[in-house]
Amino acid sequence: MPRVLAAPLAILVLLLAGGLARAQTAVPPIDFQQRVLPNGLKVITALDRSTPNVTVQVWYGVGAKNDPPGRSGFAHMFEHMMFKATRDMPAEYMDRLTEDVGGMNNAFTQDDTTAFYEVIPAADLQRLLWAESERMSTLVVDKANFDSERQVVEEELRQRVLASPYGRLFYYDLPEDSFQVHPYHRSAIGSIADLDAATLDDLQNFHATFYRPANATLVVAGNFDPAQLNAWIGQYFGPLTNPPTPVPQVTAVEPPRTGPREVTNYGTDVPLPAVAITWLAPKATDPDAAALQVLDAILTAGKSSRLYDTLVYGKQIAAQVFSSADLRQQLGMFYVGAIVAEGHKPDEVVEALRAQVAALRDAPVSPAELDIAKTQLLTQEIRQRETIEGRANELAAAQVIEGSADRANSDIVALGRVTAADVQRVAQKYLPDDLRVVIRYLPESARPKGAPAEAAPPPPVASRPYTGPVAALAPMGQRQAPPPIGAQPPAVLPTPVERTLSNGMRVIVAHSEQLPLVAASLMFEGGAASDPPRLAGTASLTASLVTEGTTTRSARDIARQSEALGADLAANSGWEASTVGLSVMPDKLSAALAIVADVARNPTFAPDELERARKEQLEGLEVAYGEPGQVAAFATAPVTYAGTSFAHAAGGTPTSLARLTRDDLARFHQLNWRPDQAVLVLTGDITPEAGFAAAQAAFGDWPKPAEPPPPRPTGQPAAAPRNIAIDLPGVGQAAVVVTKPALARTDPRFYQALVANTVLGGGYSARLNADIRIKRGLSYGADSMLAAHRTLGAFTASAQTRNDAAAEVADLIKANMAQLGAAPPAPDELAARKESLIGEYGRGIATASGLAQTLQNLALYGIDLTEVKTYTDKVEAVTPGEVQAVAAELMKPGDASLIVVGDAKLFLPTLKPKAPNLEVIPITEFDPDNATLRRTAPPAAHGH
C-alpha cells in the first residue's frame, strides 16, 4: 500500500520536495516568472526549450472544505462539470483540443483546491488558453450536464469507495473521525445521498461563488515564447471580471483535542482488519512542516522504514503499513496505520504503532536514519521534476496551498535543514499519546448484535434559488472559433547505443535528460509464462525474493544501503521477462549497480524470507479477492490463454503459492537469471561510454553458464470462449471484462491492431468510454487493451459499473467491438486517435524510467532499437481499411469470453438470458489455478 494512500496531491508535492543540506545543488531550482492580473488572476510561467510540449494548469481556491452543508462532493462535482459545455465549446470539446492533437487533460479535487491540467504540443498553447478562459467565464451549468455528470461521479464513488475493501476507511473514516468541527472532516468525493439531494440551483450558486479569476492560479510551463504568452494571457484572461460579492472563507476553528478517543467502524467487505491512529497537525506553511515530512519518511518510506521493518518484516503482524503528514492550507492531520496480518489482532497492531511513535518521541533518530530519509526525499524530488507537468504542479500547489510559488524551491532548503532534534521535537509536540484517535476498521460480521448499522441521516438542507446569469451553448453559427494552431517545435528523440559484454549481456545506453537522474533496468528473459506446471507465481515470487537477501547482504542490508543512495530498488516479473532496477543520482550509480548485480546474481532464497514473502503475498491475495476488478484480472489469463503456458494467474494463487519451495525458486533463478539472457538499459543523465564502463564494472565478471537457456513458451490458445460470473456478495460494483486471444508483438499487423485498439478503447475519447461513460454515465471509465507478447497476445475490454447495469455494459462493449469491425473509422476520428497514441508515447519516453522500459520492450521482442524513433511513422501509416480489417478479426465479439465479477444476485437476472452456458462461481470457490476457475479441493490454509 502506498505510504501516502488517500493523501491529497498537494501533500504529495510537499512530501516530494526534500533534500540533503549538503546536496542542495543536486536539485536545480525551478526557474519561473509570476505576476497578478488586475482582475486578481495569479499567473506563473516556467520556460523549458528542451520539450516540444507545454502544460497549462488552472487551480481554483475551492475544495471539499468549501462544499455547502448537506452538499458534500460539490467541488468534486465541478471537477467533472468543467469538462462540459461553455458558450463556445460543446461538451467534451476539451478532449478535441487535447487528446485529438496528441495531448492529455485531467483534473483533481482536494480539500483546499480543484485543479485542471493539460499537456499539449506547444503549437496548441493559444487554443488551450482560450479554452481555459471559456471554462472560467462561460461554463454551461444546466440540468442535462448536471444529471449526466452526477451519474458518473456516483460510479466513481462506487468504484473507489464501495467496491474497494478499504475505500470507506480512507475516504470517509479517517477524515470524519479526525476532525470534529472543521469541514476537513468531509470527504472530497462526497456521498451519493448528498449528490442525489442536490438541485440545479445549488450547483449554479456554488459555481457563481467560487469560479472566478480572483480565486484562480494559472500556470504555464514548457516551450513557449514569453512575450507572446503574456500577450495571450492578457487577451483571454484580462477581460474576465469577478462577481461583486467576495469569495466566502472557511473560518471554522478545529478545537484542540483534550484526550484520547477510540472509534470502531465496519465495512461490508473487509478481508483483513485495518487500524489507524491520527493526530491533528499544523498547516502546510508552519515552520514544523518539514520536520513532520521527514518524520513521515522515517516511518514508512521504503523497506528500511521503521513501520515496515518492525511491523511487516520483523514481527509480521501487519500485511501493509502506511502513514502521511497530511498538511493542508488551514491545519493538518498526521496518521499512521496498518492492515492487520492474518492471525493477529487489531489491538496488537495498535500497540505496536503506538510504540513506534513513542520511540520517535523518546529519542532522536540516528544520523544514518535521518540521512536515508533526506536522500530519498531528494531523489523523489528530482523524479517529480522530470516532466513539465510535475514542475508546474509543484509551483501551483506551493502558490495555492502555501500562498507563494517560491515555496516550491524553499521547501527543499527547509527539508535539508531538518535535524534529528527537530524530528524528536515535532513528534513530542504533535503526536502525544494522550491526544490520539484510534480507528479500527472491521468486517461487518464483527458488529455487535443490536448496534445500529449506520448513523441516522442528517436533516435535509433546503436549496437557495439562484438568480444570477446562466450561460448557454451558442448556436453553431454563432460560436467563437478557437484560435489557430501555431508552429510546432521539433521533438528531440534519444539515440540508443548498444554493446554486448563478453558474457552475452546486452547493454543499451540512451542519454535523455539534463536533470541529475539515471534509470537502470536489468531484464532477464523468463517470466510468468515460464512458471512450471501447477506452480503459478514462481517467477513473481523469485523476483520478490532476490532483493530479500544475498550471500553477502541481508534483506535489511539491501534496503538500507539502496535507500541510503536514494534508489527505488524494485524487482518484478511480467509474462516473458523479470526485471530488477532503480533510478538514482548519477554520482550514486556505481554503488547502486553493485547492489543490483548482487541481488541478481547471488540471492539466497532463505527459508525464513520465503515464508515471510509467501505470507505477504497470500495476505495480498486475500485483500485482492475482495475487489471485483482484481478478481476479474485473476480470471482473465486462464480464460484467454487456455491451453498455453500463459493460462494462469501470473502472481500465483493461494494453492500454487502454498506448493512453492526454495528449490523451485532457486532452479527458476538458475535457468533464467543469467547474463546471456539479460539486457541492461541505462537512460537519463549518462553518456554511452560512462554507461558501458559502469556495466562492465558491475557485471563484466559474471560468467555465462554452461547450461543452455531454457526454451521460451510457444503455442496458441485453442479453447472455446466462455461466459463466467463470479459472485462477490455485498460488493458495491461489478467488473465487466470481454477478452479474447490476439496477436504477437512481432506480427506485421501489430501497429494496425494498436491503432484499432486506440480507436475502440485507448483513451477518454475512444468509443467505449464515449459510449459507456460520457453518453450513458454507466461507468467511471471504460477502456480496452492490446497485450502483444512474443508468440501470442490478448485483446481485453473492461469497465466497472453498478451491479444491476453489468449486462447492459457487456452488451455495449460487444456492440462497439462489432461496429469497429463492420466499417472503417472516419478519417477525422482516425487522425485524432493516432495523435492521442503518438502523444502518449512521447510523454512516456520523456522520463528516464519510461524510456528505459520502452527500449527494454524492444529488446525483449527482438525489434530494432531504431523503432524508438520510427514509432510515429508506423502509427501514421495505418489506414482506415486496415483498422477495420484487423478489428474484424481480433475484436470479433462472438469469439470473446465474458467475465463479470460482482454481487451476482443483482446482475444474474439480466445477464443469464444474454450469456449462454453461463458459469456462476462463488468467490469462496474461485481458484484461477484450476482451468475451471473453481476449487476442486479444500481451500488452502491461507485462502480467502
Short mmCIF file of N, CA and C in Angstrom, two decimals, residues 530-585:
data_model
loop_
_atom_site.label_atom_id
_atom_site.label_comp_id
_atom_site.label_asym_id
_atom_site.label_seq_id
_atom_site.Cartn_x
_atom_site.Cartn_y
_atom_site.Cartn_z
N SER A 530 6.97 -18.83 -18.02
CA SER A 530 7.92 -19.92 -17.79
C SER A 530 7.70 -20.60 -16.44
N ASP A 531 6.65 -20.23 -15.71
CA ASP A 531 6.34 -20.91 -14.46
C ASP A 531 6.14 -22.40 -14.71
N PRO A 532 6.70 -23.26 -13.87
CA PRO A 532 6.47 -24.70 -14.04
C PRO A 532 4.98 -25.03 -13.85
N PRO A 533 4.53 -26.14 -14.40
CA PRO A 533 3.13 -26.55 -14.23
C PRO A 533 2.75 -26.64 -12.75
N ARG A 534 1.57 -26.18 -12.43
CA ARG A 534 0.99 -26.19 -11.09
C ARG A 534 1.74 -25.29 -10.10
N LEU A 535 2.69 -24.47 -10.61
CA LEU A 535 3.47 -23.60 -9.73
C LEU A 535 3.36 -22.15 -10.19
N ALA A 536 2.13 -21.72 -10.45
CA ALA A 536 1.90 -20.32 -10.81
C ALA A 536 2.46 -19.41 -9.73
N GLY A 537 3.13 -18.36 -10.16
CA GLY A 537 3.72 -17.42 -9.22
C GLY A 537 5.20 -17.66 -8.98
N THR A 538 5.80 -18.66 -9.65
CA THR A 538 7.22 -18.92 -9.44
C THR A 538 8.07 -17.71 -9.84
N ALA A 539 7.85 -17.18 -11.03
CA ALA A 539 8.62 -16.03 -11.49
C ALA A 539 8.39 -14.83 -10.58
N SER A 540 7.14 -14.63 -10.19
CA SER A 540 6.81 -13.48 -9.34
C SER A 540 7.47 -13.58 -7.98
N LEU A 541 7.39 -14.75 -7.36
CA LEU A 541 7.97 -14.91 -6.03
C LEU A 541 9.50 -14.89 -6.10
N THR A 542 10.06 -15.41 -7.18
CA THR A 542 11.51 -15.33 -7.36
C THR A 542 11.96 -13.87 -7.39
N ALA A 543 11.26 -13.05 -8.19
CA ALA A 543 11.62 -11.64 -8.27
C ALA A 543 11.45 -10.95 -6.92
N SER A 544 10.40 -11.30 -6.20
CA SER A 544 10.19 -10.68 -4.89
C SER A 544 11.33 -10.97 -3.94
N LEU A 545 11.93 -12.16 -4.06
CA LEU A 545 12.92 -12.59 -3.08
C LEU A 545 14.36 -12.23 -3.44
N VAL A 546 14.63 -11.85 -4.68
CA VAL A 546 16.02 -11.53 -4.99
C VAL A 546 16.51 -10.32 -4.20
N THR A 547 15.61 -9.42 -3.82
CA THR A 547 16.01 -8.25 -3.03
C THR A 547 15.89 -8.50 -1.53
N GLU A 548 15.66 -9.76 -1.14
CA GLU A 548 15.46 -10.07 0.27
C GLU A 548 16.60 -10.92 0.84
N GLY A 549 17.80 -10.71 0.34
CA GLY A 549 18.95 -11.38 0.92
C GLY A 549 19.83 -12.02 -0.12
N THR A 550 21.14 -11.76 -0.02
CA THR A 550 22.13 -12.38 -0.88
C THR A 550 23.18 -13.06 0.00
N THR A 551 24.22 -13.61 -0.62
CA THR A 551 25.25 -14.28 0.16
C THR A 551 26.06 -13.31 1.01
N THR A 552 26.00 -12.02 0.69
CA THR A 552 26.78 -11.04 1.46
C THR A 552 25.93 -9.94 2.08
N ARG A 553 24.67 -9.84 1.70
CA ARG A 553 23.80 -8.79 2.22
C ARG A 553 22.49 -9.41 2.71
N SER A 554 22.05 -9.02 3.89
CA SER A 554 20.73 -9.43 4.37
C SER A 554 19.67 -8.55 3.71
N ALA A 555 18.42 -8.93 3.88
CA ALA A 555 17.33 -8.12 3.34
C ALA A 555 17.38 -6.70 3.90
N ARG A 556 17.68 -6.60 5.19
CA ARG A 556 17.76 -5.26 5.79
C ARG A 556 18.96 -4.49 5.24
N ASP A 557 20.06 -5.17 4.99
CA ASP A 557 21.22 -4.50 4.39
C ASP A 557 20.86 -3.92 3.03
N ILE A 558 20.19 -4.73 2.23
CA ILE A 558 19.83 -4.28 0.87
C ILE A 558 18.92 -3.07 0.94
N ALA A 559 17.93 -3.10 1.81
CA ALA A 559 17.00 -1.98 1.93
C ALA A 559 17.73 -0.72 2.38
N ARG A 560 18.52 -0.85 3.44
CA ARG A 560 19.19 0.34 3.99
C ARG A 560 20.21 0.90 3.02
N GLN A 561 21.00 0.02 2.39
CA GLN A 561 22.05 0.52 1.51
C GLN A 561 21.47 1.16 0.25
N SER A 562 20.46 0.56 -0.33
CA SER A 562 19.88 1.14 -1.55
C SER A 562 19.13 2.42 -1.23
N GLU A 563 18.39 2.44 -0.13
CA GLU A 563 17.62 3.63 0.22
C GLU A 563 18.53 4.76 0.68
N ALA A 564 19.70 4.43 1.22
CA ALA A 564 20.67 5.47 1.56
C ALA A 564 21.18 6.17 0.31
N LEU A 565 21.13 5.50 -0.83
CA LEU A 565 21.53 6.10 -2.10
C LEU A 565 20.38 6.86 -2.76
N GLY A 566 19.18 6.81 -2.16
CA GLY A 566 18.00 7.41 -2.78
C GLY A 566 17.43 6.55 -3.88
N ALA A 567 17.89 5.31 -3.98
CA ALA A 567 17.46 4.42 -5.06
C ALA A 567 16.11 3.78 -4.74
N ASP A 568 15.28 3.66 -5.75
CA ASP A 568 13.98 2.99 -5.60
C ASP A 568 14.09 1.56 -6.11
N LEU A 569 14.93 0.78 -5.49
CA LEU A 569 15.20 -0.59 -5.94
C LEU A 569 13.93 -1.43 -5.92
N ALA A 570 13.67 -2.09 -7.04
CA ALA A 570 12.49 -2.95 -7.11
C ALA A 570 12.74 -4.06 -8.12
N ALA A 571 12.18 -5.23 -7.85
CA ALA A 571 12.26 -6.35 -8.78
C ALA A 571 10.86 -6.87 -9.01
N ASN A 572 10.58 -7.28 -10.24
CA ASN A 572 9.25 -7.81 -10.55
C ASN A 572 9.35 -8.68 -11.79
N SER A 573 8.26 -9.36 -12.08
CA SER A 573 8.22 -10.20 -13.27
C SER A 573 6.97 -9.90 -14.08
N GLY A 574 7.11 -9.99 -15.39
CA GLY A 574 5.97 -9.94 -16.30
C GLY A 574 5.75 -11.32 -16.89
N TRP A 575 5.05 -11.37 -18.00
CA TRP A 575 4.77 -12.67 -18.61
C TRP A 575 6.03 -13.31 -19.19
N GLU A 576 6.90 -12.49 -19.81
CA GLU A 576 8.03 -13.07 -20.53
C GLU A 576 9.38 -12.56 -20.05
N ALA A 577 9.41 -11.77 -19.01
CA ALA A 577 10.68 -11.26 -18.51
C ALA A 577 10.57 -10.93 -17.04
N SER A 578 11.72 -10.93 -16.38
CA SER A 578 11.83 -10.50 -14.99
C SER A 578 12.84 -9.36 -14.95
N THR A 579 12.62 -8.39 -14.10
CA THR A 579 13.48 -7.22 -14.07
C THR A 579 13.83 -6.84 -12.65
N VAL A 580 14.98 -6.20 -12.52
CA VAL A 580 15.36 -5.55 -11.27
C VAL A 580 15.97 -4.22 -11.69
N GLY A 581 15.57 -3.16 -11.02
CA GLY A 581 16.05 -1.86 -11.45
C GLY A 581 15.84 -0.79 -10.41
N LEU A 582 16.27 0.43 -10.78
CA LEU A 582 16.18 1.56 -9.87
C LEU A 582 16.45 2.83 -10.65
N SER A 583 16.21 3.97 -10.03
CA SER A 583 16.69 5.24 -10.54
C SER A 583 17.42 5.94 -9.40
N VAL A 584 18.47 6.68 -9.76
CA VAL A 584 19.37 7.20 -8.75
C VAL A 584 20.11 8.40 -9.34
N MET A 585 20.67 9.25 -8.49
CA MET A 585 21.51 10.33 -8.97
C MET A 585 22.78 9.77 -9.58
#
